[in-house]
Every structure is written in structure tokens, then in C-alpha cells.
mmCIF file of C-alpha atoms in Angstrom:
data_model
loop_
_atom_site.group_PDB
_atom_site.id
_atom_site.type_symbol
_atom_site.label_atom_id
_atom_site.label_comp_id
_atom_site.label_asym_id
_atom_site.label_seq_id
_atom_site.Cartn_x
_atom_site.Cartn_y
_atom_site.Cartn_z
ATOM 1 C CA GLU A 992 -11.183 -18.961 24.287
ATOM 2 C CA LEU A 993 -9.493 -20.476 21.285
ATOM 3 C CA GLN A 994 -5.714 -20.700 21.781
ATOM 4 C CA LEU A 995 -2.862 -22.170 19.804
ATOM 5 C CA VAL A 996 0.598 -22.537 21.391
ATOM 6 C CA GLU A 997 3.659 -23.543 19.355
ATOM 7 C CA SER A 998 6.661 -25.276 20.951
ATOM 8 C CA GLY A 999 9.765 -27.165 20.018
ATOM 9 C CA GLY A 1000 11.783 -24.431 18.346
ATOM 10 C CA GLY A 1001 15.358 -23.545 18.879
ATOM 11 C CA LEU A 1002 18.860 -23.444 17.430
ATOM 12 C CA VAL A 1003 19.902 -26.310 15.151
ATOM 13 C CA GLN A 1004 22.793 -26.883 12.792
ATOM 14 C CA PRO A 1005 22.312 -27.107 9.046
ATOM 15 C CA GLY A 1006 21.232 -30.616 8.150
ATOM 16 C CA GLY A 1007 19.632 -31.170 11.492
ATOM 17 C CA SER A 1008 16.071 -31.901 12.535
ATOM 18 C CA LEU A 1009 13.436 -30.340 14.764
ATOM 19 C CA ARG A 1010 9.837 -31.215 15.570
ATOM 20 C CA LEU A 1011 7.425 -28.418 16.187
ATOM 21 C CA SER A 1012 4.221 -28.896 18.121
ATOM 22 C CA CYS A 1013 1.112 -26.766 18.202
ATOM 23 C CA ALA A 1014 -1.231 -27.391 21.194
ATOM 24 C CA ALA A 1015 -4.835 -26.311 20.783
ATOM 25 C CA SER A 1016 -7.047 -25.339 23.663
ATOM 26 C CA GLY A 1017 -10.519 -23.881 24.027
ATOM 27 C CA PHE A 1018 -11.714 -25.784 21.005
ATOM 28 C CA THR A 1019 -11.618 -29.220 19.373
ATOM 29 C CA LEU A 1020 -8.793 -29.414 16.884
ATOM 30 C CA SER A 1021 -10.608 -32.019 14.772
ATOM 31 C CA THR A 1022 -13.128 -29.427 13.625
ATOM 32 C CA TYR A 1023 -10.462 -27.500 11.721
ATOM 33 C CA SER A 1024 -8.086 -28.017 8.880
ATOM 34 C CA MET A 1025 -4.733 -26.691 9.912
ATOM 35 C CA ASN A 1026 -1.704 -25.005 8.490
ATOM 36 C CA TRP A 1027 1.891 -24.127 9.221
ATOM 37 C CA LEU A 1028 3.243 -20.760 8.038
ATOM 38 C CA ARG A 1029 6.513 -18.956 8.681
ATOM 39 C CA GLN A 1030 8.180 -15.552 8.615
ATOM 40 C CA ALA A 1031 11.910 -15.340 7.996
ATOM 41 C CA PRO A 1032 13.802 -12.367 9.544
ATOM 42 C CA GLY A 1033 12.979 -9.159 7.655
ATOM 43 C CA LYS A 1034 10.667 -11.020 5.250
ATOM 44 C CA GLY A 1035 6.941 -11.504 4.775
ATOM 45 C CA LEU A 1036 4.634 -14.345 5.611
ATOM 46 C CA GLU A 1037 4.975 -17.662 3.811
ATOM 47 C CA TRP A 1038 2.512 -20.533 3.843
ATOM 48 C CA ILE A 1039 4.303 -23.866 4.041
ATOM 49 C CA SER A 1040 1.918 -26.700 4.728
ATOM 50 C CA TYR A 1041 -1.830 -27.716 5.086
ATOM 51 C CA ILE A 1042 -3.492 -30.733 6.605
ATOM 52 C CA SER A 1043 -7.199 -31.561 6.447
ATOM 53 C CA LYS A 1044 -9.308 -32.466 9.477
ATOM 54 C CA THR A 1045 -8.734 -36.189 9.208
ATOM 55 C CA SER A 1046 -5.223 -35.981 7.656
ATOM 56 C CA GLY A 1047 -6.586 -37.238 4.352
ATOM 57 C CA THR A 1048 -5.275 -34.278 2.354
ATOM 58 C CA ILE A 1049 -1.870 -32.673 2.852
ATOM 59 C CA TYR A 1050 -0.093 -30.032 0.840
ATOM 60 C CA TYR A 1051 3.355 -28.511 0.993
ATOM 61 C CA ALA A 1052 5.077 -25.516 -0.447
ATOM 62 C CA ASP A 1053 7.908 -26.411 -2.818
ATOM 63 C CA SER A 1054 10.403 -24.818 -0.420
ATOM 64 C CA VAL A 1055 9.786 -27.518 2.189
ATOM 65 C CA LYS A 1056 8.462 -30.470 0.202
ATOM 66 C CA ASP A 1057 10.301 -33.735 0.830
ATOM 67 C CA ARG A 1058 11.927 -32.309 3.953
ATOM 68 C CA PHE A 1059 9.052 -31.324 6.197
ATOM 69 C CA THR A 1060 6.146 -33.509 7.346
ATOM 70 C CA ILE A 1061 2.913 -32.185 8.786
ATOM 71 C CA SER A 1062 0.810 -34.372 11.049
ATOM 72 C CA ARG A 1063 -1.872 -34.161 13.653
ATOM 73 C CA ASP A 1064 -3.210 -36.071 16.621
ATOM 74 C CA ASN A 1065 -6.843 -35.067 17.118
ATOM 75 C CA ALA A 1066 -7.085 -37.122 20.303
ATOM 76 C CA GLU A 1067 -4.232 -35.048 21.783
ATOM 77 C CA ASN A 1068 -5.535 -31.773 20.235
ATOM 78 C CA SER A 1069 -2.164 -31.242 18.646
ATOM 79 C CA LEU A 1070 -0.567 -30.421 15.314
ATOM 80 C CA TYR A 1071 3.025 -31.203 14.398
ATOM 81 C CA LEU A 1072 5.693 -30.268 11.872
ATOM 82 C CA GLN A 1073 8.702 -32.632 11.541
ATOM 83 C CA MET A 1074 11.521 -30.633 9.934
ATOM 84 C CA ASN A 1075 14.437 -32.575 8.485
ATOM 85 C CA SER A 1076 17.462 -31.581 6.465
ATOM 86 C CA LEU A 1077 17.147 -28.035 7.804
ATOM 87 C CA ARG A 1078 18.830 -25.212 5.867
ATOM 88 C CA VAL A 1079 19.949 -21.762 6.868
ATOM 89 C CA GLU A 1080 17.071 -20.325 4.825
ATOM 90 C CA ASP A 1081 14.574 -22.205 7.082
ATOM 91 C CA THR A 1082 15.377 -19.790 9.883
ATOM 92 C CA ALA A 1083 12.088 -18.152 10.725
ATOM 93 C CA VAL A 1084 9.300 -17.702 13.196
ATOM 94 C CA TYR A 1085 6.865 -20.614 12.625
ATOM 95 C CA TYR A 1086 3.125 -20.258 13.149
ATOM 96 C CA CYS A 1087 0.338 -22.751 13.290
ATOM 97 C CA ALA A 1088 -3.032 -21.473 12.113
ATOM 98 C CA THR A 1089 -6.599 -22.786 11.665
ATOM 99 C CA MET A 1090 -8.059 -22.857 8.173
ATOM 100 C CA GLY A 1091 -11.383 -21.135 8.031
ATOM 101 C CA VAL A 1092 -13.686 -21.096 5.039
ATOM 102 C CA THR A 1093 -11.642 -18.400 3.364
ATOM 103 C CA GLY A 1094 -8.471 -17.806 5.245
ATOM 104 C CA PHE A 1095 -6.204 -18.371 8.192
ATOM 105 C CA ASP A 1096 -8.634 -17.558 10.972
ATOM 106 C CA ASP A 1097 -6.641 -18.044 14.201
ATOM 107 C CA TRP A 1098 -2.864 -18.123 14.726
ATOM 108 C CA GLY A 1099 -0.495 -19.045 17.454
ATOM 109 C CA GLN A 1100 2.085 -16.566 18.759
ATOM 110 C CA GLY A 1101 4.847 -18.276 16.818
ATOM 111 C CA ILE A 1102 8.051 -20.065 17.681
ATOM 112 C CA MET A 1103 11.559 -19.266 16.540
ATOM 113 C CA VAL A 1104 13.673 -21.721 14.611
ATOM 114 C CA ALA A 1105 17.241 -20.728 13.934
ATOM 115 C CA VAL A 1106 19.388 -22.834 11.592
ATOM 116 C CA SER A 1107 23.098 -21.924 11.931
ATOM 117 C CA SER A 1108 26.509 -23.502 12.385
ATOM 118 C CA ASP B 950 2.430 -19.744 -8.378
ATOM 119 C CA ILE B 951 0.206 -16.716 -8.116
ATOM 120 C CA HIS B 952 2.248 -13.658 -7.521
ATOM 121 C CA MET B 953 0.997 -10.905 -5.198
ATOM 122 C CA THR B 954 2.426 -7.378 -5.439
ATOM 123 C CA GLN B 955 1.698 -5.039 -2.640
ATOM 124 C CA SER B 956 2.304 -1.282 -2.467
ATOM 125 C CA PRO B 957 3.598 0.738 -0.884
ATOM 126 C CA SER B 958 6.117 -1.252 1.133
ATOM 127 C CA SER B 959 5.969 1.330 3.954
ATOM 128 C CA LEU B 960 3.650 4.155 4.837
ATOM 129 C CA SER B 961 3.630 6.931 7.377
ATOM 130 C CA ALA B 962 0.425 8.681 8.263
ATOM 131 C CA SER B 963 -1.185 10.739 10.941
ATOM 132 C CA VAL B 964 -3.917 9.780 13.376
ATOM 133 C CA GLY B 965 -7.243 10.375 11.728
ATOM 134 C CA ASP B 966 -5.891 10.012 8.169
ATOM 135 C CA ARG B 967 -7.230 7.782 5.465
ATOM 136 C CA VAL B 968 -4.732 5.116 4.470
ATOM 137 C CA THR B 969 -4.883 3.043 1.298
ATOM 138 C CA ILE B 970 -2.823 -0.085 0.388
ATOM 139 C CA THR B 971 -2.963 -1.762 -3.002
ATOM 140 C CA CYS B 972 -2.444 -5.373 -3.898
ATOM 141 C CA GLN B 973 -2.052 -6.699 -7.420
ATOM 142 C CA ALA B 974 -2.488 -10.354 -8.281
ATOM 143 C CA SER B 975 -1.157 -12.230 -11.264
ATOM 144 C CA PRO B 976 -3.069 -13.881 -12.698
ATOM 145 C CA ASP B 977 -6.751 -13.256 -11.924
ATOM 146 C CA ILE B 978 -7.876 -14.514 -8.522
ATOM 147 C CA MET B 979 -11.502 -13.402 -8.711
ATOM 148 C CA ASN B 980 -12.274 -12.258 -5.120
ATOM 149 C CA TYR B 981 -10.188 -14.921 -3.305
ATOM 150 C CA LEU B 982 -8.282 -12.305 -1.382
ATOM 151 C CA ASN B 983 -7.733 -11.738 2.365
ATOM 152 C CA TRP B 984 -6.094 -8.938 4.355
ATOM 153 C CA TYR B 985 -4.195 -9.531 7.570
ATOM 154 C CA GLN B 986 -2.818 -7.254 10.296
ATOM 155 C CA HIS B 987 0.496 -8.295 11.925
ATOM 156 C CA GLN B 988 1.641 -6.400 14.996
ATOM 157 C CA PRO B 989 5.216 -7.003 16.400
ATOM 158 C CA GLY B 990 5.236 -9.920 18.804
ATOM 159 C CA LYS B 991 1.654 -10.816 18.161
ATOM 160 C CA ALA B 992 -0.179 -13.368 16.054
ATOM 161 C CA PRO B 993 -1.357 -12.118 12.632
ATOM 162 C CA LYS B 994 -5.015 -11.307 12.544
ATOM 163 C CA LEU B 995 -7.511 -11.851 9.651
ATOM 164 C CA LEU B 996 -9.324 -8.522 9.010
ATOM 165 C CA ILE B 997 -10.938 -8.821 5.578
ATOM 166 C CA TYR B 998 -11.984 -11.982 3.711
ATOM 167 C CA ASP B 999 -13.338 -12.527 0.188
ATOM 168 C CA ALA B 1000 -11.791 -9.124 -0.751
ATOM 169 C CA SER B 1001 -14.422 -6.984 0.905
ATOM 170 C CA ASN B 1002 -16.009 -8.768 3.893
ATOM 171 C CA LEU B 1003 -15.144 -7.549 7.340
ATOM 172 C CA LYS B 1004 -14.398 -10.304 9.808
ATOM 173 C CA GLU B 1005 -16.613 -10.206 12.845
ATOM 174 C CA GLY B 1006 -15.307 -8.002 15.590
ATOM 175 C CA VAL B 1007 -13.020 -5.993 13.310
ATOM 176 C CA PRO B 1008 -13.652 -2.227 13.564
ATOM 177 C CA PRO B 1009 -15.556 -0.741 10.621
ATOM 178 C CA ARG B 1010 -12.787 1.763 9.886
ATOM 179 C CA PHE B 1011 -11.147 -1.154 8.000
ATOM 180 C CA SER B 1012 -12.470 -2.010 4.531
ATOM 181 C CA GLY B 1013 -11.428 -3.806 1.377
ATOM 182 C CA SER B 1014 -12.487 -3.706 -2.284
ATOM 183 C CA GLY B 1015 -11.593 -5.064 -5.693
ATOM 184 C CA SER B 1016 -11.728 -8.221 -7.747
ATOM 185 C CA GLY B 1017 -9.759 -9.934 -10.428
ATOM 186 C CA THR B 1018 -6.187 -8.577 -10.267
ATOM 187 C CA LEU B 1019 -6.470 -5.303 -8.342
ATOM 188 C CA PHE B 1020 -7.439 -4.919 -4.747
ATOM 189 C CA THR B 1021 -7.521 -2.104 -2.207
ATOM 190 C CA PHE B 1022 -7.380 -2.056 1.580
ATOM 191 C CA THR B 1023 -8.426 1.154 3.356
ATOM 192 C CA ILE B 1024 -8.328 2.494 6.875
ATOM 193 C CA ILE B 1025 -10.545 5.547 7.418
ATOM 194 C CA GLY B 1026 -9.632 7.382 10.537
ATOM 195 C CA LEU B 1027 -6.257 5.897 11.406
ATOM 196 C CA GLN B 1028 -5.782 5.058 15.094
ATOM 197 C CA PRO B 1029 -2.506 4.656 17.085
ATOM 198 C CA GLU B 1030 -3.342 0.958 17.634
ATOM 199 C CA ASP B 1031 -3.352 0.362 13.845
ATOM 200 C CA ILE B 1032 0.500 0.414 13.783
ATOM 201 C CA ALA B 1033 1.335 -2.891 12.080
ATOM 202 C CA THR B 1034 2.355 -4.549 8.908
ATOM 203 C CA TYR B 1035 -0.495 -5.410 6.612
ATOM 204 C CA TYR B 1036 -0.521 -8.301 4.187
ATOM 205 C CA CYS B 1037 -2.772 -9.368 1.309
ATOM 206 C CA GLN B 1038 -3.078 -13.127 0.686
ATOM 207 C CA GLN B 1039 -4.711 -15.135 -2.140
ATOM 208 C CA TYR B 1040 -6.429 -18.441 -1.673
ATOM 209 C CA TYR B 1041 -7.512 -18.954 -5.305
ATOM 210 C CA ASN B 1042 -4.770 -21.566 -5.780
ATOM 211 C CA LEU B 1043 -2.169 -23.506 -3.942
ATOM 212 C CA PRO B 1044 0.417 -22.516 -2.830
ATOM 213 C CA TYR B 1045 -1.374 -19.754 -0.859
ATOM 214 C CA THR B 1046 0.694 -16.666 -1.345
ATOM 215 C CA PHE B 1047 1.117 -13.317 0.382
ATOM 216 C CA GLY B 1048 2.094 -9.873 -0.672
ATOM 217 C CA GLN B 1049 5.393 -8.624 0.691
ATOM 218 C CA GLY B 1050 3.664 -6.489 3.297
ATOM 219 C CA THR B 1051 3.053 -2.808 3.978
ATOM 220 C CA LYS B 1052 4.608 -1.474 7.215
ATOM 221 C CA LEU B 1053 2.323 1.265 8.561
ATOM 222 C CA GLU B 1054 3.785 3.861 10.921
ATOM 223 C CA ILE B 1055 2.217 6.807 12.721
ATOM 224 C CA LYS B 1056 3.704 10.268 12.028
#
């Protein structure tokens, strides 16, 4: 069974950093492009980053560009999101998701990131 | 960015009812539109892709239609387990954008 499990979330002060991980099991990560999305409290879903199967193509939403870095280690079957210069408005549940032909096919359960002083 | 406007923002219906949610895109996104179900504490789930195609394993009471700028998501015969927030999402252009969601409750 395909499973994605996020980890690395928590409470951090504004300006701080966190690194999220997404561990894939039940399938080979290298067969999928991957994404990070998030949902702030009381808000809707927001796509924030995409990485192709071999890391050759990467995209970011303007809201996180130049602060967040997506990466992957196919040998470890893992996806990462390095988050620097965190802001209060980055507080959200963060999800990793596979990129199917047309949409976000499979999602993790999400991990909470809280940015507060 | 492509703007997605979803309505209504919340909806209360009875078991067995027909429920309709509308999503408007600006500008035109052809049929590059998906619908997701998000239940509290669970991972979002892709239900409909390319505006009208049912993802494998999704019950046929769910359906989608539309193209261009106006899209509709319908549940025929609402079930208690359909309690969730539903989102439309465009993949015509980056950044991929979502509607603000429709929270569906059972009367």
C-alpha cells in the first residue's frame, strides 16, 4: 500500500528554520514527481512547491520562494522541505503529495508547523 | 495567477439529497480542473480529474462537469460519510491554485 509520512514539524520562532521530511513506503519514490502543499488554520489548501522525478525541474509558489528549498533522495525514498526565515504566516499543516498525470494523487496525513514567539 | 472562486462556502443537506458545488475559474482553464475531498484529520483525496473523470475507486454518486471557466461538482444521494470540505483545483498553469473550499454538513 502506498504511504507517505511527514515528519519534522513543530514550534519555531519567527526567523527560524525547520526541515520537513516525507518518507515514502509501498512504492518507489523515483517514479513520481512530488509536491508540498499546506493548509493554514481556518484556510484552504495552498500548493507551495514541486520537484520532478530526477530533481531537474523545481517550482515554488511566490509565498515561499527564496526561503524554502525542496529536495529529494530517491535512494532513501524521501522528500524534503528546508524552510528558512519562517514567518508567522507559514503556520500550517504541511502535506507531501505525489503528482499524477492530472493532479495530486496521494497525500500524507500532514505535519503541523507553528511559527510563534 | 489563476483565481478559483468556489460557492457556496458552506452547505447543509440531508442524507439522500443532491448537492451541487460550483467553481469559477479566471481566466479560462479548459478542463484542467480537479475536485478533492478533505475530511478532518485525514489526507485530502482526489475524486474527479479533468473536470469530469471519476478517479478509480470513487463511488459513482460523485460527478463533475464543465469546461472553460465554470465547473460543477455534484453528489447524488448524499451519504453520512460524505461530510468533508470539498475543493476545486486548477492545473492549467503554475502556481496550481485551489478554490477556498465548501464545507459540507449533514442536517
